[in-house]
PDB file of C-alpha atoms in Angstrom:
ATOM      1  CA  MET A   1      -0.657 -24.375  10.496  1.00  0.00           C
ATOM      2  CA  THR A   2      -3.771 -26.004   9.065  1.00  0.00           C
ATOM      3  CA  GLY A   3      -5.647 -25.084   5.936  1.00  0.00           C
ATOM      4  CA  ALA A   4      -8.234 -23.420   7.988  1.00  0.00           C
ATOM      5  CA  TRP A   5      -5.719 -21.048   9.597  1.00  0.00           C
ATOM      6  CA  ILE A   6      -4.285 -20.315   6.199  1.00  0.00           C
ATOM      7  CA  ALA A   7      -7.716 -19.452   4.897  1.00  0.00           C
ATOM      8  CA  VAL A   8      -8.527 -17.309   7.909  1.00  0.00           C
ATOM      9  CA  SER A   9      -5.134 -15.432   7.607  1.00  0.00           C
ATOM     10  CA  LEU A  10      -5.574 -14.669   3.900  1.00  0.00           C
ATOM     11  CA  VAL A  11      -9.271 -13.839   3.909  1.00  0.00           C
ATOM     12  CA  GLY A  12      -8.917 -11.836   7.118  1.00  0.00           C
ATOM     13  CA  ALA A  13      -6.103  -9.815   5.664  1.00  0.00           C
ATOM     14  CA  TYR A  14      -7.955  -9.189   2.394  1.00  0.00           C
ATOM     15  CA  LEU A  15     -11.023  -8.036   4.342  1.00  0.00           C
ATOM     16  CA  ALA A  16      -8.909  -5.787   6.565  1.00  0.00           C
ATOM     17  CA  GLY A  17      -7.239  -4.365   3.493  1.00  0.00           C
ATOM     18  CA  SER A  18     -10.536  -3.642   1.857  1.00  0.00           C
ATOM     19  CA  PHE A  19     -11.825  -1.423   4.608  1.00  0.00           C
ATOM     20  CA  PRO A  20     -12.630   1.728   2.547  1.00  0.00           C
ATOM     21  CA  THR A  21     -10.959   4.323   4.815  1.00  0.00           C
ATOM     22  CA  GLY A  22     -10.832   7.168   2.309  1.00  0.00           C
ATOM     23  CA  VAL A  23     -14.467   6.660   1.228  1.00  0.00           C
ATOM     24  CA  LEU A  24     -15.785   6.723   4.783  1.00  0.00           C
ATOM     25  CA  VAL A  25     -13.680   9.732   5.898  1.00  0.00           C
ATOM     26  CA  ALA A  26     -14.846  11.713   2.817  1.00  0.00           C
ATOM     27  CA  ARG A  27     -18.467  10.623   3.301  1.00  0.00           C
ATOM     28  CA  ALA A  28     -18.327  11.928   6.844  1.00  0.00           C
ATOM     29  CA  ARG A  29     -17.462  15.334   5.323  1.00  0.00           C
ATOM     30  CA  GLY A  30     -20.227  15.067   2.775  1.00  0.00           C
ATOM     31  CA  VAL A  31     -17.889  14.283  -0.103  1.00  0.00           C
ATOM     32  CA  ASP A  32     -17.925  11.376  -2.516  1.00  0.00           C
ATOM     33  CA  ILE A  33     -14.150  10.863  -2.905  1.00  0.00           C
ATOM     34  CA  THR A  34     -14.675   8.578  -5.990  1.00  0.00           C
ATOM     35  CA  ARG A  35     -15.999  11.569  -7.894  1.00  0.00           C
ATOM     36  CA  THR A  36     -13.573  14.163  -6.457  1.00  0.00           C
ATOM     37  CA  GLY A  37     -10.090  14.946  -7.797  1.00  0.00           C
ATOM     38  CA  SER A  38      -8.499  11.885  -9.293  1.00  0.00           C
ATOM     39  CA  GLY A  39     -11.300   9.611  -7.987  1.00  0.00           C
ATOM     40  CA  ASN A  40      -8.906   7.528  -6.083  1.00  0.00           C
ATOM     41  CA  ILE A  41      -9.742   6.493  -2.510  1.00  0.00           C
ATOM     42  CA  GLY A  42      -6.218   6.749  -1.194  1.00  0.00           C
ATOM     43  CA  ALA A  43      -4.574   9.264   1.099  1.00  0.00           C
ATOM     44  CA  THR A  44      -3.123  11.521  -1.697  1.00  0.00           C
ATOM     45  CA  ASN A  45      -6.518  12.248  -3.241  1.00  0.00           C
ATOM     46  CA  VAL A  46      -8.078  12.676   0.189  1.00  0.00           C
ATOM     47  CA  ALA A  47      -5.346  15.132   1.090  1.00  0.00           C
ATOM     48  CA  ARG A  48      -5.863  17.092  -2.097  1.00  0.00           C
ATOM     49  CA  SER A  49      -9.635  17.124  -1.708  1.00  0.00           C
ATOM     50  CA  LEU A  50     -10.198  17.418   2.084  1.00  0.00           C
ATOM     51  CA  GLY A  51      -6.889  18.716   3.482  1.00  0.00           C
ATOM     52  CA  LYS A  52      -3.755  17.355   5.019  1.00  0.00           C
ATOM     53  CA  LYS A  53      -5.239  16.191   8.340  1.00  0.00           C
ATOM     54  CA  SER A  54      -7.756  13.976   6.551  1.00  0.00           C
ATOM     55  CA  GLY A  55      -5.036  12.718   4.239  1.00  0.00           C
ATOM     56  CA  LEU A  56      -2.742  11.838   7.043  1.00  0.00           C
ATOM     57  CA  PHE A  57      -5.518  10.022   8.965  1.00  0.00           C
ATOM     58  CA  VAL A  58      -6.346   7.972   5.913  1.00  0.00           C
ATOM     59  CA  LEU A  59      -2.665   7.272   5.446  1.00  0.00           C
ATOM     60  CA  ALA A  60      -2.306   5.978   8.971  1.00  0.00           C
ATOM     61  CA  VAL A  61      -5.431   3.712   8.904  1.00  0.00           C
ATOM     62  CA  ASP A  62      -4.441   2.286   5.538  1.00  0.00           C
ATOM     63  CA  MET A  63      -0.996   1.568   6.849  1.00  0.00           C
ATOM     64  CA  MET A  64      -2.492  -0.326   9.797  1.00  0.00           C
ATOM     65  CA  LYS A  65      -4.568  -2.450   7.422  1.00  0.00           C
ATOM     66  CA  GLY A  66      -1.313  -3.922   6.284  1.00  0.00           C
ATOM     67  CA  LEU A  67       0.560  -3.899   9.601  1.00  0.00           C
ATOM     68  CA  GLY A  68      -2.099  -5.458  11.800  1.00  0.00           C
ATOM     69  CA  PRO A  69      -2.797  -8.758   9.901  1.00  0.00           C
ATOM     70  CA  THR A  70       0.817  -9.214   8.867  1.00  0.00           C
ATOM     71  CA  LEU A  71       2.200  -8.717  12.289  1.00  0.00           C
ATOM     72  CA  ALA A  72      -0.390 -11.037  13.882  1.00  0.00           C
ATOM     73  CA  VAL A  73       0.404 -13.843  11.469  1.00  0.00           C
ATOM     74  CA  LYS A  74       4.117 -13.351  11.816  1.00  0.00           C
ATOM     75  CA  LEU A  75       3.910 -13.537  15.615  1.00  0.00           C
ATOM     76  CA  VAL A  76       1.929 -16.774  15.395  1.00  0.00           C
ATOM     77  CA  PHE A  77       3.270 -18.575  12.384  1.00  0.00           C
ATOM     78  CA  ALA A  78       6.689 -17.232  11.291  1.00  0.00           C
ATOM     79  CA  GLY A  79       8.623 -19.900  13.094  1.00  0.00           C
ATOM     80  CA  GLU A  80       6.661 -22.792  11.554  1.00  0.00           C
ATOM     81  CA  PRO A  81       7.671 -24.477   8.219  1.00  0.00           C
ATOM     82  CA  ASN A  82       6.497 -22.346   5.368  1.00  0.00           C
ATOM     83  CA  GLY A  83       5.539 -19.669   7.844  1.00  0.00           C
ATOM     84  CA  ALA A  84       7.268 -16.981   5.909  1.00  0.00           C
ATOM     85  CA  TRP A  85       5.182 -17.829   2.911  1.00  0.00           C
ATOM     86  CA  LEU A  86       2.036 -17.335   4.989  1.00  0.00           C
ATOM     87  CA  VAL A  87       3.270 -13.971   6.298  1.00  0.00           C
ATOM     88  CA  SER A  88       4.063 -12.808   2.787  1.00  0.00           C
ATOM     89  CA  GLY A  89       0.754 -14.038   1.532  1.00  0.00           C
ATOM     90  CA  THR A  90      -1.087 -12.311   4.306  1.00  0.00           C
ATOM     91  CA  ALA A  91       0.676  -8.969   3.522  1.00  0.00           C
ATOM     92  CA  LEU A  92      -0.047  -9.299  -0.165  1.00  0.00           C
ATOM     93  CA  ALA A  93      -3.755 -10.112   0.560  1.00  0.00           C
ATOM     94  CA  ALA A  94      -4.078  -6.997   2.617  1.00  0.00           C
ATOM     95  CA  VAL A  95      -2.632  -4.953  -0.326  1.00  0.00           C
ATOM     96  CA  LEU A  96      -4.903  -6.655  -2.845  1.00  0.00           C
ATOM     97  CA  GLY A  97      -7.804  -5.952  -0.506  1.00  0.00           C
ATOM     98  CA  HIS A  98      -7.023  -2.247  -0.559  1.00  0.00           C
ATOM     99  CA  VAL A  99      -6.479  -2.207  -4.333  1.00  0.00           C
ATOM    100  CA  PHE A 100      -9.429  -4.426  -5.189  1.00  0.00           C
ATOM    101  CA  PRO A 101     -11.955  -3.960  -2.391  1.00  0.00           C
ATOM    102  CA  ILE A 102     -15.081  -6.119  -2.622  1.00  0.00           C
ATOM    103  CA  TRP A 103     -17.258  -3.251  -1.163  1.00  0.00           C
ATOM    104  CA  LEU A 104     -16.332  -0.909  -4.051  1.00  0.00           C
ATOM    105  CA  ARG A 105     -16.433  -3.478  -6.874  1.00  0.00           C
ATOM    106  CA  GLY A 106     -12.685  -3.688  -7.096  1.00  0.00           C
ATOM    107  CA  LYS A 107     -12.122   0.078  -7.444  1.00  0.00           C
ATOM    108  CA  GLY A 108      -9.682   0.722  -4.613  1.00  0.00           C
ATOM    109  CA  GLY A 109      -6.479   2.603  -3.957  1.00  0.00           C
ATOM    110  CA  LYS A 110      -2.896   2.025  -5.039  1.00  0.00           C
ATOM    111  CA  GLY A 111      -1.684  -0.041  -2.155  1.00  0.00           C
ATOM    112  CA  VAL A 112       1.361   1.868  -1.118  1.00  0.00           C
ATOM    113  CA  ALA A 113       0.408   2.708   2.497  1.00  0.00           C
ATOM    114  CA  THR A 114      -0.986  -0.793   3.109  1.00  0.00           C
ATOM    115  CA  ALA A 115       2.134  -2.355   1.671  1.00  0.00           C
ATOM    116  CA  PHE A 116       4.287  -0.118   3.830  1.00  0.00           C
ATOM    117  CA  GLY A 117       2.491  -1.373   6.914  1.00  0.00           C
ATOM    118  CA  GLY A 118       3.126  -4.941   5.840  1.00  0.00           C
ATOM    119  CA  PHE A 119       6.777  -4.314   5.373  1.00  0.00           C
ATOM    120  CA  VAL A 120       7.023  -2.623   8.773  1.00  0.00           C
ATOM    121  CA  ALA A 121       5.941  -6.025  10.263  1.00  0.00           C
ATOM    122  CA  ILE A 122       8.349  -7.957   8.047  1.00  0.00           C
ATOM    123  CA  SER A 123      11.607  -5.865   7.872  1.00  0.00           C
ATOM    124  CA  HIS A 124      12.246  -2.777   9.688  1.00  0.00           C
ATOM    125  CA  LEU A 125      15.293  -2.034   7.465  1.00  0.00           C
ATOM    126  CA  ALA A 126      13.256  -2.320   4.263  1.00  0.00           C
ATOM    127  CA  ALA A 127      10.485  -0.113   5.754  1.00  0.00           C
ATOM    128  CA  VAL A 128      12.870   2.588   6.977  1.00  0.00           C
ATOM    129  CA  ALA A 129      14.694   2.545   3.592  1.00  0.00           C
ATOM    130  CA  ALA A 130      11.435   2.841   1.713  1.00  0.00           C
ATOM    131  CA  LEU A 131      10.237   5.667   3.895  1.00  0.00           C
ATOM    132  CA  GLY A 132      13.611   7.478   3.614  1.00  0.00           C
ATOM    133  CA  VAL A 133      13.476   7.203  -0.221  1.00  0.00           C
ATOM    134  CA  TRP A 134       9.808   8.364  -0.235  1.00  0.00           C
ATOM    135  CA  LEU A 135      10.664  11.436   1.831  1.00  0.00           C
ATOM    136  CA  ALA A 136      13.761  12.211  -0.184  1.00  0.00           C
ATOM    137  CA  VAL A 137      11.867  12.241  -3.438  1.00  0.00           C
ATOM    138  CA  PHE A 138       8.611  13.794  -2.157  1.00  0.00           C
ATOM    139  CA  LEU A 139       9.832  16.675  -0.116  1.00  0.00           C
ATOM    140  CA  PRO A 140      11.667  18.610  -2.968  1.00  0.00           C
ATOM    141  CA  LYS A 141       9.193  17.499  -5.726  1.00  0.00           C
ATOM    142  CA  ARG A 142       5.807  17.279  -3.846  1.00  0.00           C
ATOM    143  CA  VAL A 143       4.866  14.474  -6.267  1.00  0.00           C
ATOM    144  CA  ALA A 144       3.443  11.566  -4.262  1.00  0.00           C
ATOM    145  CA  SER A 145       3.213   9.169  -7.170  1.00  0.00           C
ATOM    146  CA  LEU A 146       6.980   9.526  -8.079  1.00  0.00           C
ATOM    147  CA  ALA A 147       7.935   9.072  -4.364  1.00  0.00           C
ATOM    148  CA  SER A 148       5.713   5.977  -4.154  1.00  0.00           C
ATOM    149  CA  LEU A 149       7.158   4.380  -7.253  1.00  0.00           C
ATOM    150  CA  CYS A 150      10.728   4.991  -6.018  1.00  0.00           C
ATOM    151  CA  ALA A 151       9.974   3.631  -2.555  1.00  0.00           C
ATOM    152  CA  ALA A 152       8.346   0.523  -4.036  1.00  0.00           C
ATOM    153  CA  THR A 153      11.401  -0.075  -6.192  1.00  0.00           C
ATOM    154  CA  THR A 154      13.706   0.269  -3.127  1.00  0.00           C
ATOM    155  CA  THR A 155      11.844  -2.317  -1.001  1.00  0.00           C
ATOM    156  CA  PRO A 156      12.685  -5.607  -2.840  1.00  0.00           C
ATOM    157  CA  LEU A 157      16.330  -4.501  -3.454  1.00  0.00           C
ATOM    158  CA  VAL A 158      16.813  -3.785   0.327  1.00  0.00           C
ATOM    159  CA  LEU A 159      15.215  -7.169   1.240  1.00  0.00           C
ATOM    160  CA  LEU A 160      17.532  -8.855  -1.268  1.00  0.00           C
ATOM    161  CA  VAL A 161      20.629  -7.135   0.053  1.00  0.00           C
ATOM    162  CA  GLU A 162      19.830  -7.795   3.667  1.00  0.00           C
ATOM    163  CA  GLY A 163      19.414 -11.499   3.002  1.00  0.00           C
ATOM    164  CA  ALA A 164      15.673 -11.702   3.797  1.00  0.00           C
ATOM    165  CA  LYS A 165      13.938 -14.997   3.193  1.00  0.00           C
ATOM    166  CA  TRP A 166      12.880 -15.544  -0.381  1.00  0.00           C
ATOM    167  CA  PRO A 167       9.128 -15.312   0.402  1.00  0.00           C
ATOM    168  CA  TYR A 168       9.748 -11.734   1.547  1.00  0.00           C
ATOM    169  CA  VAL A 169      11.879 -10.886  -1.453  1.00  0.00           C
ATOM    170  CA  ILE A 170       9.188 -12.216  -3.734  1.00  0.00           C
ATOM    171  CA  LEU A 171       6.582 -10.266  -1.808  1.00  0.00           C
ATOM    172  CA  GLY A 172       8.625  -7.097  -2.365  1.00  0.00           C
ATOM    173  CA  GLY A 173       8.752  -7.875  -6.172  1.00  0.00           C
ATOM    174  CA  SER A 174       5.044  -8.583  -6.181  1.00  0.00           C
ATOM    175  CA  VAL A 175       4.170  -5.374  -4.420  1.00  0.00           C
ATOM    176  CA  TRP A 176       6.410  -3.433  -6.766  1.00  0.00           C
ATOM    177  CA  LEU A 177       4.509  -4.826  -9.661  1.00  0.00           C
ATOM    178  CA  VAL A 178       1.127  -4.015  -8.171  1.00  0.00           C
ATOM    179  CA  VAL A 179       2.215  -0.426  -7.419  1.00  0.00           C
ATOM    180  CA  VAL A 180       3.596   0.140 -10.933  1.00  0.00           C
ATOM    181  CA  VAL A 181       0.431  -1.237 -12.573  1.00  0.00           C
ATOM    182  CA  ARG A 182      -1.755   0.924 -10.356  1.00  0.00           C
ATOM    183  CA  HIS A 183       0.314   3.954 -11.163  1.00  0.00           C
ATOM    184  CA  ARG A 184       0.382   3.474 -14.977  1.00  0.00           C
ATOM    185  CA  GLY A 185      -1.681   6.604 -15.455  1.00  0.00           C
ATOM    186  CA  ASN A 186       0.642   8.567 -13.228  1.00  0.00           C
ATOM    187  CA  LEU A 187       3.579   7.250 -15.186  1.00  0.00           C
ATOM    188  CA  VAL A 188       2.103   8.692 -18.355  1.00  0.00           C
ATOM    189  CA  ARG A 189       1.553  12.074 -16.693  1.00  0.00           C
ATOM    190  CA  LEU A 190       5.067  11.981 -15.207  1.00  0.00           C
ATOM    191  CA  TRP A 191       6.517  11.364 -18.641  1.00  0.00           C
ATOM    192  CA  ARG A 192       4.492  14.322 -19.986  1.00  0.00           C
ATOM    193  CA  GLY A 193       5.326  16.596 -17.058  1.00  0.00           C
ATOM    194  CA  GLU A 194       1.689  16.842 -16.204  1.00  0.00           C
ATOM    195  CA  GLU A 195       1.599  15.047 -12.763  1.00  0.00           C
ATOM    196  CA  ARG A 196      -0.080  17.151 -10.044  1.00  0.00           C
ATOM    197  CA  ARG A 197       1.891  18.139  -6.996  1.00  0.00           C
ATOM    198  CA  LEU A 198       0.569  18.306  -3.391  1.00  0.00           C
ATOM    199  CA  PRO A 199       0.688  21.711  -1.817  1.00  0.00           C
TER     200      PRO A 199
END
């Protein structure tokens, strides 16, 4: 595992994560998603603005942006010394690419779907637990932000309980922090009871 491979893994994951799925899907429909609804490029705003099918498509592609690079690096490097750190760094780079895409001057989404894809590659148990919590919170309330925050909180706890390698536990905590910071406006609206629900 040379420095060149580390750079390729991290930069490649960032660029994959920065692919502006929501922007391109909306543009194909003649809509500027950054000026519609909440202005966020993620699946929730796309679903509100363009319908559930478009939102689900964006969700799937954004998840693959995390799954693809993380799984590829895990298959090649996970067994090497410090391989878990590179896998974790790759997953985090994909999330940061989605949250701070170079193509949109750093104005990206909230990283939840991309992070979920990364955790699918790292820990099936953590991914299933996060998805279960997301569905359990979302289905009765229809509030995506609350479900995402709960799922992000669940992930590092499950990784810790299952005895995952420390780089993966630290990744879970790092992603939790990113998700909370990106949802700070949602947290204020949740506190005030003003957060919008999905139909």
